[in-house]
mmCIF file of C-alpha atoms in Angstrom:
data_model
loop_
_atom_site.group_PDB
_atom_site.id
_atom_site.type_symbol
_atom_site.label_atom_id
_atom_site.label_comp_id
_atom_site.label_asym_id
_atom_site.label_seq_id
_atom_site.Cartn_x
_atom_site.Cartn_y
_atom_site.Cartn_z
ATOM 1 C CA UNK H 26 26.910 130.234 175.062
ATOM 2 C CA UNK H 27 24.146 129.823 177.570
ATOM 3 C CA UNK H 28 22.124 126.915 178.629
ATOM 4 C CA UNK H 29 19.992 127.906 175.737
ATOM 5 C CA UNK H 30 22.768 125.833 173.595
ATOM 6 C CA UNK H 31 21.155 122.759 174.485
ATOM 7 C CA UNK H 32 18.213 121.259 173.213
ATOM 8 C CA UNK H 33 16.557 121.160 176.877
ATOM 9 C CA UNK H 34 17.261 124.695 177.117
ATOM 10 C CA UNK H 35 15.376 125.869 174.240
ATOM 11 C CA UNK H 36 12.459 123.502 174.959
ATOM 12 C CA UNK H 37 12.372 125.340 178.381
ATOM 13 C CA UNK H 38 12.095 128.622 176.218
ATOM 14 C CA UNK H 39 9.302 127.094 174.285
ATOM 15 C CA UNK H 40 7.404 126.150 176.779
ATOM 16 C CA UNK H 41 7.518 129.564 178.609
ATOM 17 C CA UNK H 42 6.749 131.301 175.106
ATOM 18 C CA UNK H 43 3.541 129.185 174.477
ATOM 19 C CA UNK H 44 2.553 129.546 178.670
ATOM 20 C CA UNK H 45 2.486 133.325 177.997
ATOM 21 C CA UNK H 46 1.186 133.331 174.284
ATOM 22 C CA UNK H 47 -1.579 130.779 173.536
ATOM 23 C CA UNK H 48 -1.229 130.200 169.796
ATOM 24 C CA UNK H 49 -4.878 129.028 169.818
ATOM 25 C CA UNK H 50 -6.050 132.697 171.221
ATOM 26 C CA UNK H 51 -3.740 134.991 169.327
ATOM 27 C CA UNK H 52 -3.879 136.268 166.145
ATOM 28 C CA UNK H 53 -0.736 134.387 163.972
ATOM 29 C CA UNK H 54 0.917 137.599 163.380
ATOM 30 C CA UNK H 55 0.820 138.383 167.091
ATOM 31 C CA UNK H 56 2.268 134.945 168.032
ATOM 32 C CA UNK H 57 4.845 135.343 165.346
ATOM 33 C CA UNK H 58 5.827 138.759 166.751
ATOM 34 C CA UNK H 59 6.216 136.967 170.461
ATOM 35 C CA UNK H 60 8.295 134.069 168.847
ATOM 36 C CA UNK H 61 10.685 136.544 167.514
ATOM 37 C CA UNK H 62 10.785 138.530 170.718
ATOM 38 C CA UNK H 63 11.517 135.439 172.665
ATOM 39 C CA UNK H 64 14.599 134.259 170.644
ATOM 40 C CA UNK H 65 12.730 131.566 168.629
ATOM 41 C CA UNK H 66 12.724 132.632 165.185
ATOM 42 C CA UNK H 67 16.266 131.618 164.550
ATOM 43 C CA UNK H 68 18.063 130.474 167.029
ATOM 44 C CA UNK H 69 21.640 131.106 166.112
ATOM 45 C CA UNK H 70 20.723 134.894 165.516
ATOM 46 C CA UNK H 71 21.955 137.048 168.315
ATOM 47 C CA UNK H 72 19.934 137.685 171.083
ATOM 48 C CA UNK H 73 17.595 140.737 170.505
ATOM 49 C CA UNK H 74 17.199 140.053 166.629
ATOM 50 C CA UNK H 75 15.019 136.480 166.834
ATOM 51 C CA UNK H 76 17.631 134.446 168.441
ATOM 52 C CA UNK H 77 19.655 133.159 171.346
ATOM 53 C CA UNK H 78 23.106 132.687 169.788
ATOM 54 C CA UNK H 79 22.709 129.141 170.220
ATOM 55 C CA UNK H 80 23.757 126.457 167.509
ATOM 56 C CA UNK H 81 21.539 126.471 164.163
ATOM 57 C CA UNK H 82 21.176 122.793 164.845
ATOM 58 C CA UNK H 83 18.709 123.657 167.430
ATOM 59 C CA UNK H 84 16.286 125.534 165.382
ATOM 60 C CA UNK H 85 14.944 121.830 164.423
ATOM 61 C CA UNK H 86 14.198 121.038 168.058
ATOM 62 C CA UNK H 87 12.280 124.550 168.320
ATOM 63 C CA UNK H 88 10.472 123.815 164.846
ATOM 64 C CA UNK H 89 8.838 120.358 166.097
ATOM 65 C CA UNK H 90 7.929 121.644 169.543
ATOM 66 C CA UNK H 91 6.150 124.497 168.130
ATOM 67 C CA UNK H 92 4.740 122.493 165.218
ATOM 68 C CA UNK H 93 3.435 119.896 168.000
ATOM 69 C CA UNK H 94 1.620 122.614 169.644
ATOM 70 C CA UNK H 95 -0.271 123.650 166.897
ATOM 71 C CA UNK H 96 1.952 127.230 166.727
ATOM 72 C CA UNK H 97 1.523 129.048 163.258
ATOM 73 C CA UNK H 98 4.411 129.513 161.322
ATOM 74 C CA UNK H 99 5.649 132.345 159.219
ATOM 75 C CA UNK H 100 5.000 130.843 155.661
ATOM 76 C CA UNK H 101 8.628 130.444 154.691
ATOM 77 C CA UNK H 102 7.943 129.796 151.027
ATOM 78 C CA UNK H 103 5.991 133.425 150.477
ATOM 79 C CA UNK H 104 9.087 134.952 152.011
ATOM 80 C CA UNK H 105 11.675 132.588 150.997
ATOM 81 C CA UNK H 106 14.291 135.938 149.542
ATOM 82 C CA UNK H 107 14.079 137.600 152.611
ATOM 83 C CA UNK H 108 14.529 134.526 154.859
ATOM 84 C CA UNK H 109 17.537 132.855 152.893
ATOM 85 C CA UNK H 110 19.145 136.038 151.340
ATOM 86 C CA UNK H 111 18.313 139.390 152.537
ATOM 87 C CA UNK H 112 18.445 138.060 156.329
ATOM 88 C CA UNK H 113 21.780 136.613 156.422
ATOM 89 C CA UNK H 114 23.251 139.500 154.161
ATOM 90 C CA UNK H 115 21.814 142.216 156.780
ATOM 91 C CA UNK H 116 22.702 140.540 159.662
ATOM 92 C CA UNK H 117 26.545 140.023 158.626
ATOM 93 C CA UNK H 118 26.812 143.714 156.954
ATOM 94 C CA UNK H 119 23.965 145.856 158.218
ATOM 95 C CA UNK H 120 24.317 148.599 160.918
ATOM 96 C CA UNK H 121 22.319 147.813 164.210
ATOM 97 C CA UNK H 122 19.830 150.479 163.250
ATOM 98 C CA UNK H 123 19.427 148.457 160.187
ATOM 99 C CA UNK H 124 19.201 144.872 161.959
ATOM 100 C CA UNK H 125 16.473 146.477 164.422
ATOM 101 C CA UNK H 126 14.481 147.915 161.560
ATOM 102 C CA UNK H 127 14.456 144.893 158.879
ATOM 103 C CA UNK H 128 14.951 141.887 160.530
ATOM 104 C CA UNK H 129 11.521 141.451 162.640
ATOM 105 C CA UNK H 130 8.885 142.322 160.150
ATOM 106 C CA UNK H 131 11.027 140.085 157.704
ATOM 107 C CA UNK H 132 11.110 137.200 159.684
ATOM 108 C CA UNK H 133 7.125 137.658 160.481
ATOM 109 C CA UNK H 134 6.262 137.833 157.022
ATOM 110 C CA UNK H 135 4.889 141.338 157.285
ATOM 111 C CA UNK H 136 7.469 142.556 154.733
ATOM 112 C CA UNK H 137 8.091 140.631 151.839
ATOM 113 C CA UNK H 138 11.497 140.912 150.130
ATOM 114 C CA UNK H 139 12.580 140.649 146.399
ATOM 115 C CA UNK H 140 16.227 140.798 145.107
ATOM 116 C CA UNK H 141 17.190 143.442 142.389
ATOM 117 C CA UNK H 142 20.188 141.710 141.032
ATOM 118 C CA UNK H 143 19.751 140.244 137.324
ATOM 119 C CA UNK H 144 19.701 142.891 134.500
ATOM 120 C CA UNK H 145 18.766 142.508 130.956
ATOM 121 C CA UNK H 146 22.059 143.480 129.607
ATOM 122 C CA UNK H 147 24.358 141.463 132.017
ATOM 123 C CA UNK H 148 22.970 138.013 131.207
ATOM 124 C CA UNK H 149 25.002 135.573 133.521
ATOM 125 C CA UNK H 150 27.622 138.131 134.019
ATOM 126 C CA UNK H 151 26.177 139.758 137.311
ATOM 127 C CA UNK H 152 29.181 142.031 137.614
ATOM 128 C CA UNK H 153 28.502 143.684 134.210
ATOM 129 C CA UNK H 154 25.369 145.042 135.341
ATOM 130 C CA UNK H 155 24.406 148.735 134.325
ATOM 131 C CA UNK H 156 22.022 150.069 137.179
ATOM 132 C CA UNK H 157 23.829 153.132 138.273
ATOM 133 C CA UNK H 158 23.381 154.754 141.477
ATOM 134 C CA UNK H 159 25.022 158.350 141.802
ATOM 135 C CA UNK H 160 25.244 160.322 145.105
ATOM 136 C CA UNK H 161 23.873 163.508 144.930
ATOM 137 C CA UNK H 162 25.897 166.699 145.167
ATOM 138 C CA UNK H 163 26.959 167.449 148.983
ATOM 139 C CA UNK H 164 26.254 164.179 150.373
ATOM 140 C CA UNK H 165 29.855 163.351 151.603
ATOM 141 C CA UNK H 166 30.864 160.717 153.496
ATOM 142 C CA UNK H 167 27.912 161.355 156.651
ATOM 143 C CA UNK H 168 25.129 160.902 154.481
ATOM 144 C CA UNK H 169 22.875 162.215 151.544
ATOM 145 C CA UNK H 170 20.621 160.071 149.195
ATOM 146 C CA UNK H 171 21.622 158.196 146.025
ATOM 147 C CA UNK H 172 19.902 158.281 142.952
ATOM 148 C CA UNK H 173 19.407 155.364 140.868
ATOM 149 C CA UNK H 174 18.512 154.635 137.194
ATOM 150 C CA UNK H 175 18.426 151.385 135.583
ATOM 151 C CA UNK H 176 16.417 148.252 134.912
ATOM 152 C CA UNK H 177 16.298 144.593 136.713
ATOM 153 C CA UNK H 178 14.671 141.562 135.358
ATOM 154 C CA UNK H 179 13.897 138.002 136.269
ATOM 155 C CA UNK H 180 12.516 139.418 139.744
ATOM 156 C CA UNK H 181 10.640 136.773 141.660
ATOM 157 C CA UNK H 182 8.030 138.579 144.546
ATOM 158 C CA UNK H 183 8.736 142.004 143.155
ATOM 159 C CA UNK H 184 4.890 142.172 142.467
ATOM 160 C CA UNK H 185 4.531 141.713 146.558
ATOM 161 C CA UNK H 186 7.708 142.941 148.019
ATOM 162 C CA UNK H 187 7.598 146.132 150.415
ATOM 163 C CA UNK H 188 11.738 146.004 150.129
ATOM 164 C CA UNK H 189 14.557 144.627 147.836
ATOM 165 C CA UNK H 190 18.124 144.287 148.070
ATOM 166 C CA UNK H 191 19.484 145.925 144.944
ATOM 167 C CA UNK H 192 23.398 146.303 143.678
ATOM 168 C CA UNK H 193 24.017 148.993 141.565
ATOM 169 C CA UNK H 194 27.126 150.421 139.895
ATOM 170 C CA UNK H 195 28.567 153.521 141.476
ATOM 171 C CA UNK H 196 32.057 153.679 139.931
ATOM 172 C CA UNK H 197 32.443 153.185 136.549
ATOM 173 C CA UNK H 198 35.897 153.921 136.715
ATOM 174 C CA UNK H 199 37.224 150.854 138.156
ATOM 175 C CA UNK H 200 37.052 147.424 137.108
ATOM 176 C CA UNK H 201 33.495 146.062 137.394
ATOM 177 C CA UNK H 202 33.649 143.960 140.568
ATOM 178 C CA UNK H 203 35.008 146.817 142.249
ATOM 179 C CA UNK H 204 32.651 149.526 141.450
ATOM 180 C CA UNK H 205 29.398 148.012 142.630
ATOM 181 C CA UNK H 206 27.458 148.934 145.905
ATOM 182 C CA UNK H 207 24.610 146.947 148.025
ATOM 183 C CA UNK H 208 21.331 148.996 148.937
ATOM 184 C CA UNK H 209 18.105 148.139 150.544
ATOM 185 C CA UNK H 210 15.531 149.751 148.256
ATOM 186 C CA UNK H 211 11.978 150.619 149.328
ATOM 187 C CA UNK H 212 9.794 149.325 146.468
ATOM 188 C CA UNK H 213 7.044 151.815 147.297
ATOM 189 C CA UNK H 214 9.245 154.448 146.442
ATOM 190 C CA UNK H 215 8.300 156.975 143.521
ATOM 191 C CA UNK H 216 10.295 156.063 140.168
ATOM 192 C CA UNK H 217 9.883 151.992 141.138
ATOM 193 C CA UNK H 218 7.718 150.110 138.310
ATOM 194 C CA UNK H 219 7.241 146.571 138.481
ATOM 195 C CA UNK H 220 6.128 144.966 135.243
ATOM 196 C CA UNK H 221 4.843 140.962 134.983
ATOM 197 C CA UNK H 222 7.043 138.976 132.903
ATOM 198 C CA UNK H 223 5.068 135.979 131.946
ATOM 199 C CA UNK H 224 6.691 132.802 131.880
ATOM 200 C CA UNK H 225 6.407 129.492 129.623
ATOM 201 C CA UNK H 226 3.805 128.149 132.199
ATOM 202 C CA UNK H 227 1.570 130.887 131.510
ATOM 203 C CA UNK H 228 2.065 132.310 135.005
ATOM 204 C CA UNK H 229 3.858 135.650 135.844
ATOM 205 C CA UNK H 230 5.780 134.952 139.429
ATOM 206 C CA UNK H 231 8.857 136.767 137.655
ATOM 207 C CA UNK H 232 8.878 140.741 136.818
ATOM 208 C CA UNK H 233 10.381 143.395 135.221
ATOM 209 C CA UNK H 234 11.801 146.240 137.581
ATOM 210 C CA UNK H 235 12.425 149.870 136.161
ATOM 211 C CA UNK H 236 14.147 152.146 138.449
ATOM 212 C CA UNK H 237 13.752 155.815 137.334
ATOM 213 C CA UNK H 238 15.384 158.359 139.559
ATOM 214 C CA UNK H 239 14.971 156.457 142.630
ATOM 215 C CA UNK H 240 15.871 158.026 146.010
ATOM 216 C CA UNK H 241 17.834 155.721 148.627
ATOM 217 C CA UNK H 242 19.021 157.289 151.619
ATOM 218 C CA UNK H 243 22.782 156.433 152.211
ATOM 219 C CA UNK H 244 21.321 154.861 155.653
ATOM 220 C CA UNK H 245 19.951 152.023 153.379
ATOM 221 C CA UNK H 246 23.305 151.320 152.210
ATOM 222 C CA UNK H 247 24.429 147.562 153.302
ATOM 223 C CA UNK H 248 28.578 147.402 153.394
ATOM 224 C CA UNK H 249 30.982 150.172 152.375
ATOM 225 C CA UNK H 250 30.948 152.016 148.894
ATOM 226 C CA UNK H 251 32.370 150.045 146.009
ATOM 227 C CA UNK H 252 32.471 146.557 148.197
ATOM 228 C CA UNK H 253 28.737 145.488 147.026
ATOM 229 C CA UNK H 254 30.425 142.718 145.096
ATOM 230 C CA UNK H 255 31.662 141.370 148.532
ATOM 231 C CA UNK H 256 28.731 141.809 149.808
ATOM 232 C CA UNK H 257 26.567 140.382 147.242
ATOM 233 C CA UNK H 258 28.438 137.121 147.770
ATOM 234 C CA UNK H 259 27.035 136.412 151.144
ATOM 235 C CA UNK H 260 23.533 136.747 149.381
ATOM 236 C CA UNK H 261 24.673 134.777 146.579
ATOM 237 C CA UNK H 262 25.982 131.556 148.740
ATOM 238 C CA UNK H 263 23.127 131.828 150.884
ATOM 239 C CA UNK H 264 20.575 131.748 147.629
ATOM 240 C CA UNK H 265 22.076 128.553 146.352
ATOM 241 C CA UNK H 266 21.718 126.796 149.240
ATOM 242 C CA UNK H 267 18.451 127.904 150.067
ATOM 243 C CA UNK H 268 17.392 126.791 146.347
ATOM 244 C CA UNK H 269 19.206 123.610 146.307
ATOM 245 C CA UNK H 270 19.398 122.212 150.086
ATOM 246 C CA UNK H 271 15.773 121.960 150.969
ATOM 247 C CA UNK H 272 15.466 119.467 153.638
ATOM 248 C CA UNK H 273 13.434 116.505 152.418
ATOM 249 C CA UNK H 274 12.180 112.860 153.163
ATOM 250 C CA UNK H 275 14.093 109.848 151.262
ATOM 251 C CA UNK H 276 11.792 109.947 148.083
ATOM 252 C CA UNK H 277 10.656 113.420 148.714
ATOM 253 C CA UNK H 278 10.638 116.410 146.090
ATOM 254 C CA UNK H 279 10.373 116.021 142.359
ATOM 255 C CA UNK H 280 10.940 112.497 142.694
ATOM 256 C CA UNK H 281 8.143 111.547 144.952
ATOM 257 C CA UNK H 282 5.041 111.965 142.363
ATOM 258 C CA UNK H 283 7.028 110.057 139.335
ATOM 259 C CA UNK H 284 7.782 107.098 141.848
ATOM 260 C CA UNK H 285 4.183 106.888 142.824
ATOM 261 C CA UNK H 286 2.937 106.918 139.299
ATOM 262 C CA UNK H 287 5.342 103.854 138.745
ATOM 263 C CA UNK H 288 3.714 102.139 141.680
ATOM 264 C CA UNK H 289 -0.111 102.932 141.268
ATOM 265 C CA UNK H 290 -0.323 102.368 137.547
ATOM 266 C CA UNK H 291 1.910 99.341 136.432
ATOM 267 C CA UNK H 292 0.275 99.562 132.929
ATOM 268 C CA UNK H 293 2.783 102.731 132.488
ATOM 269 C CA UNK H 294 5.759 100.433 132.830
ATOM 270 C CA UNK H 295 8.199 99.670 130.342
ATOM 271 C CA UNK H 296 11.947 98.387 130.903
ATOM 272 C CA UNK H 297 13.468 101.049 129.522
ATOM 273 C CA UNK H 298 11.561 103.587 131.739
ATOM 274 C CA UNK H 299 12.344 101.546 134.663
ATOM 275 C CA UNK H 300 16.090 101.988 134.354
ATOM 276 C CA UNK H 301 15.619 105.652 133.866
ATOM 277 C CA UNK H 302 13.533 105.984 137.006
ATOM 278 C CA UNK H 303 16.037 103.916 139.266
ATOM 279 C CA UNK H 304 19.031 105.892 138.343
ATOM 280 C CA UNK H 305 17.348 109.134 138.693
ATOM 281 C CA UNK H 306 16.097 108.015 141.938
ATOM 282 C CA UNK H 307 19.324 107.056 142.888
ATOM 283 C CA UNK H 308 20.314 110.366 141.700
ATOM 284 C CA UNK H 309 17.926 112.178 143.863
ATOM 285 C CA UNK H 310 19.043 110.366 147.150
ATOM 286 C CA UNK H 311 22.630 111.452 146.379
ATOM 287 C CA UNK H 312 21.742 115.169 145.966
ATOM 288 C CA UNK H 313 19.147 114.876 149.258
ATOM 289 C CA UNK H 314 21.892 113.422 151.373
ATOM 290 C CA UNK H 315 24.751 116.057 149.693
ATOM 291 C CA UNK H 316 22.119 118.788 150.961
ATOM 292 C CA UNK H 317 22.161 117.242 154.628
ATOM 293 C CA UNK H 318 25.877 117.369 154.395
ATOM 294 C CA UNK H 319 25.622 120.808 153.559
ATOM 295 C CA UNK H 320 23.321 122.021 155.738
ATOM 296 C CA UNK H 321 25.439 120.438 158.800
ATOM 297 C CA UNK H 322 28.306 122.617 157.402
ATOM 298 C CA UNK H 323 26.176 125.337 157.407
ATOM 299 C CA UNK H 324 25.308 124.916 161.252
ATOM 300 C CA UNK H 325 28.682 125.699 162.377
ATOM 301 C CA UNK H 326 29.601 128.431 159.806
ATOM 302 C CA UNK H 327 28.551 130.389 156.868
ATOM 303 C CA UNK H 328 27.751 128.708 153.356
ATOM 304 C CA UNK H 329 30.698 128.051 150.925
ATOM 305 C CA UNK H 330 30.999 127.592 147.357
ATOM 306 C CA UNK H 331 29.666 123.740 147.865
ATOM 307 C CA UNK H 332 26.223 125.315 147.817
ATOM 308 C CA UNK H 333 26.731 125.898 143.789
ATOM 309 C CA UNK H 334 27.076 122.228 143.313
ATOM 310 C CA UNK H 335 23.749 121.688 145.245
ATOM 311 C CA UNK H 336 21.813 124.375 143.106
ATOM 312 C CA UNK H 337 23.465 122.753 139.898
ATOM 313 C CA UNK H 338 22.028 119.041 141.021
ATOM 314 C CA UNK H 339 18.847 120.598 142.120
ATOM 315 C CA UNK H 340 18.257 122.214 138.404
ATOM 316 C CA UNK H 341 19.943 119.024 136.320
ATOM 317 C CA UNK H 342 17.724 116.307 138.340
ATOM 318 C CA UNK H 343 14.399 118.449 138.423
ATOM 319 C CA UNK H 344 14.348 119.050 134.737
ATOM 320 C CA UNK H 345 15.186 115.124 133.845
ATOM 321 C CA UNK H 346 12.810 113.997 136.567
ATOM 322 C CA UNK H 347 9.987 116.055 135.317
ATOM 323 C CA UNK H 348 10.876 115.000 131.735
ATOM 324 C CA UNK H 349 10.479 111.396 132.767
ATOM 325 C CA UNK H 350 7.116 112.045 134.277
ATOM 326 C CA UNK H 351 5.577 113.423 131.346
ATOM 327 C CA UNK H 352 6.955 110.742 129.171
ATOM 328 C CA UNK H 353 5.803 108.060 131.644
ATOM 329 C CA UNK H 354 2.314 109.592 131.574
ATOM 330 C CA UNK H 355 1.848 109.748 128.076
ATOM 331 C CA UNK H 356 -0.622 112.059 126.668
ATOM 332 C CA UNK H 357 -2.077 112.541 130.162
ATOM 333 C CA UNK H 358 1.550 114.049 130.958
ATOM 334 C CA UNK H 359 0.898 116.809 128.230
ATOM 335 C CA UNK H 360 -2.295 118.483 129.702
ATOM 336 C CA UNK H 361 -2.048 121.709 131.611
ATOM 337 C CA UNK H 362 -4.449 122.629 133.835
ATOM 338 C CA UNK H 363 -5.240 126.310 133.048
ATOM 339 C CA UNK H 364 -3.419 128.941 130.936
ATOM 340 C CA UNK H 365 -4.677 131.636 132.432
ATOM 341 C CA UNK H 366 -2.278 134.540 133.483
ATOM 342 C CA UNK H 367 -1.727 134.863 137.363
ATOM 343 C CA UNK H 368 0.859 136.267 139.175
ATOM 344 C CA UNK H 369 1.496 133.919 142.365
ATOM 345 C CA UNK H 370 3.157 134.490 145.461
ATOM 346 C CA UNK H 371 4.846 131.235 145.795
ATOM 347 C CA UNK H 372 6.336 128.366 143.356
ATOM 348 C CA UNK H 373 4.307 125.210 144.047
ATOM 349 C CA UNK H 374 6.219 122.331 142.533
ATOM 350 C CA UNK H 375 4.152 119.685 144.220
ATOM 351 C CA UNK H 376 0.711 120.794 144.266
ATOM 352 C CA UNK H 377 0.191 120.878 140.487
ATOM 353 C CA UNK H 378 0.268 118.610 137.526
ATOM 354 C CA UNK H 379 3.316 116.949 135.671
ATOM 355 C CA UNK H 380 2.554 119.819 132.798
ATOM 356 C CA UNK H 381 3.482 122.411 135.122
ATOM 357 C CA UNK H 382 6.439 120.840 136.596
ATOM 358 C CA UNK H 383 7.949 119.903 133.441
ATOM 359 C CA UNK H 384 7.502 123.426 132.160
ATOM 360 C CA UNK H 385 8.486 125.378 135.456
ATOM 361 C CA UNK H 386 11.383 123.200 136.015
ATOM 362 C CA UNK H 387 12.946 124.792 132.770
ATOM 363 C CA UNK H 388 13.890 128.191 134.636
ATOM 364 C CA UNK H 389 15.859 126.072 137.472
ATOM 365 C CA UNK H 390 18.672 126.291 135.370
ATOM 366 C CA UNK H 391 18.568 130.247 135.140
ATOM 367 C CA UNK H 392 17.499 131.404 138.556
ATOM 368 C CA UNK H 393 19.582 131.556 141.224
ATOM 369 C CA UNK H 394 22.774 131.661 139.149
ATOM 370 C CA UNK H 395 22.886 129.655 135.517
ATOM 371 C CA UNK H 396 24.122 126.289 135.238
ATOM 372 C CA UNK H 397 27.192 127.815 133.326
ATOM 373 C CA UNK H 398 27.832 130.043 135.958
ATOM 374 C CA UNK H 399 27.812 127.427 138.912
ATOM 375 C CA UNK H 400 30.153 125.096 137.020
ATOM 376 C CA UNK H 401 32.731 127.428 136.638
ATOM 377 C CA UNK H 402 32.378 128.185 140.545
ATOM 378 C CA UNK H 403 32.353 124.624 141.122
ATOM 379 C CA UNK H 404 35.371 124.054 138.857
ATOM 380 C CA UNK H 405 37.456 127.015 140.339
ATOM 381 C CA UNK H 406 36.706 127.178 144.021
ATOM 382 C CA UNK H 407 35.610 123.475 145.037
ATOM 383 C CA UNK H 408 37.864 121.444 142.807
ATOM 384 C CA UNK H 409 40.547 124.266 142.609
ATOM 385 C CA UNK H 410 41.206 124.225 138.578
ATOM 386 C CA UNK H 411 42.443 126.550 136.718
ATOM 387 C CA UNK H 412 40.594 129.950 136.082
ATOM 388 C CA UNK H 413 39.261 130.841 132.838
ATOM 389 C CA UNK H 414 41.194 133.677 130.947
ATOM 390 C CA UNK H 415 39.715 136.681 131.293
ATOM 391 C CA UNK H 416 39.767 140.022 129.218
ATOM 392 C CA UNK H 417 37.805 142.334 131.405
ATOM 393 C CA UNK H 418 40.363 141.877 134.132
ATOM 394 C CA UNK H 419 41.808 145.249 135.727
ATOM 395 C CA UNK H 420 39.871 147.076 133.052
ATOM 396 C CA UNK H 421 37.711 149.899 134.033
ATOM 397 C CA UNK H 422 33.632 148.889 133.379
ATOM 398 C CA UNK H 423 33.494 152.266 131.184
ATOM 399 C CA UNK H 424 35.927 150.748 129.068
ATOM 400 C CA UNK H 425 34.792 147.396 128.637
ATOM 401 C CA UNK H 426 33.389 146.550 125.152
ATOM 402 C CA UNK H 427 29.511 146.165 124.703
#
């Protein structure tokens, strides 16, 4: 660890970056590339990969200094899957060639990523996936392409993505968790078809993705053959922290517009709504402080199963708060701006009306792991309760009843 591991050390690096690359005189992308090369993209990453090998907590110092200088950001909401899920997985399991190929354009936002995990037939049982990857004859251990066939669903950003993280079954003769391999899939390759999946909001930020004879080089495999489930755990734990652990100010997030309506419009108030608002306000504050605690733990290590509790609380609170908001606003809360089918690049909870928040929050208990699955994780891996009986343990995937 160098002097870069101090607040003054990273401030000095920021000053050097700004002196050599004036953000007011450069295109945003050129500045972002220079920032990555200076090790100020994610300071906890290794040098040469956008970082300084410094404590993760120093990223806040860098971000504040650059924001004060008017530097452009990399639009993290648009590229959240790449930043929060693909990047930590590539860093941990990728080869040096993969890290240098993918991380820089991922961070600058030049290349958007999506996640090809969920499947129509697997439901919440992600390890039951049917998408197959078969190594072509003659591939051996030294290379060769994989041919992928199957279908994925609920894929955010697939319509904008250049790359995807993909898990596929490569050995049906072993128990379901053991026969999975993890790949990077080129979304522009022949055989990849993306179809919009219109949601209750009327929009289609999710997609179905059909994979027909898609050829993936072995050089785009992450981790060992058959160990994709272990690799996927890194992605999933980071995903749950990314969804449920956003940094918010006090009374930020979904509770903010409800509290504002309560203060600004006294005619809406009733004693019963007042009690419900107070209860949810306290719970939102507990969740916010819990997220802060998990981020502090993350600063000194990899995310653990505690992130599942965060994501669970995020989903439940969003649905309860958005429901209260609709009730509070009465007929006005039932209005909906525009049912035109669009394919947005981001989910905007806070710049939209109450009706959108209410409808969109329904998906929070499904995306990023269903609430039922997360309760099991919290029970077994956080609280140490006995595991549920499993009839599929030690049974080859091909022999499981369907």
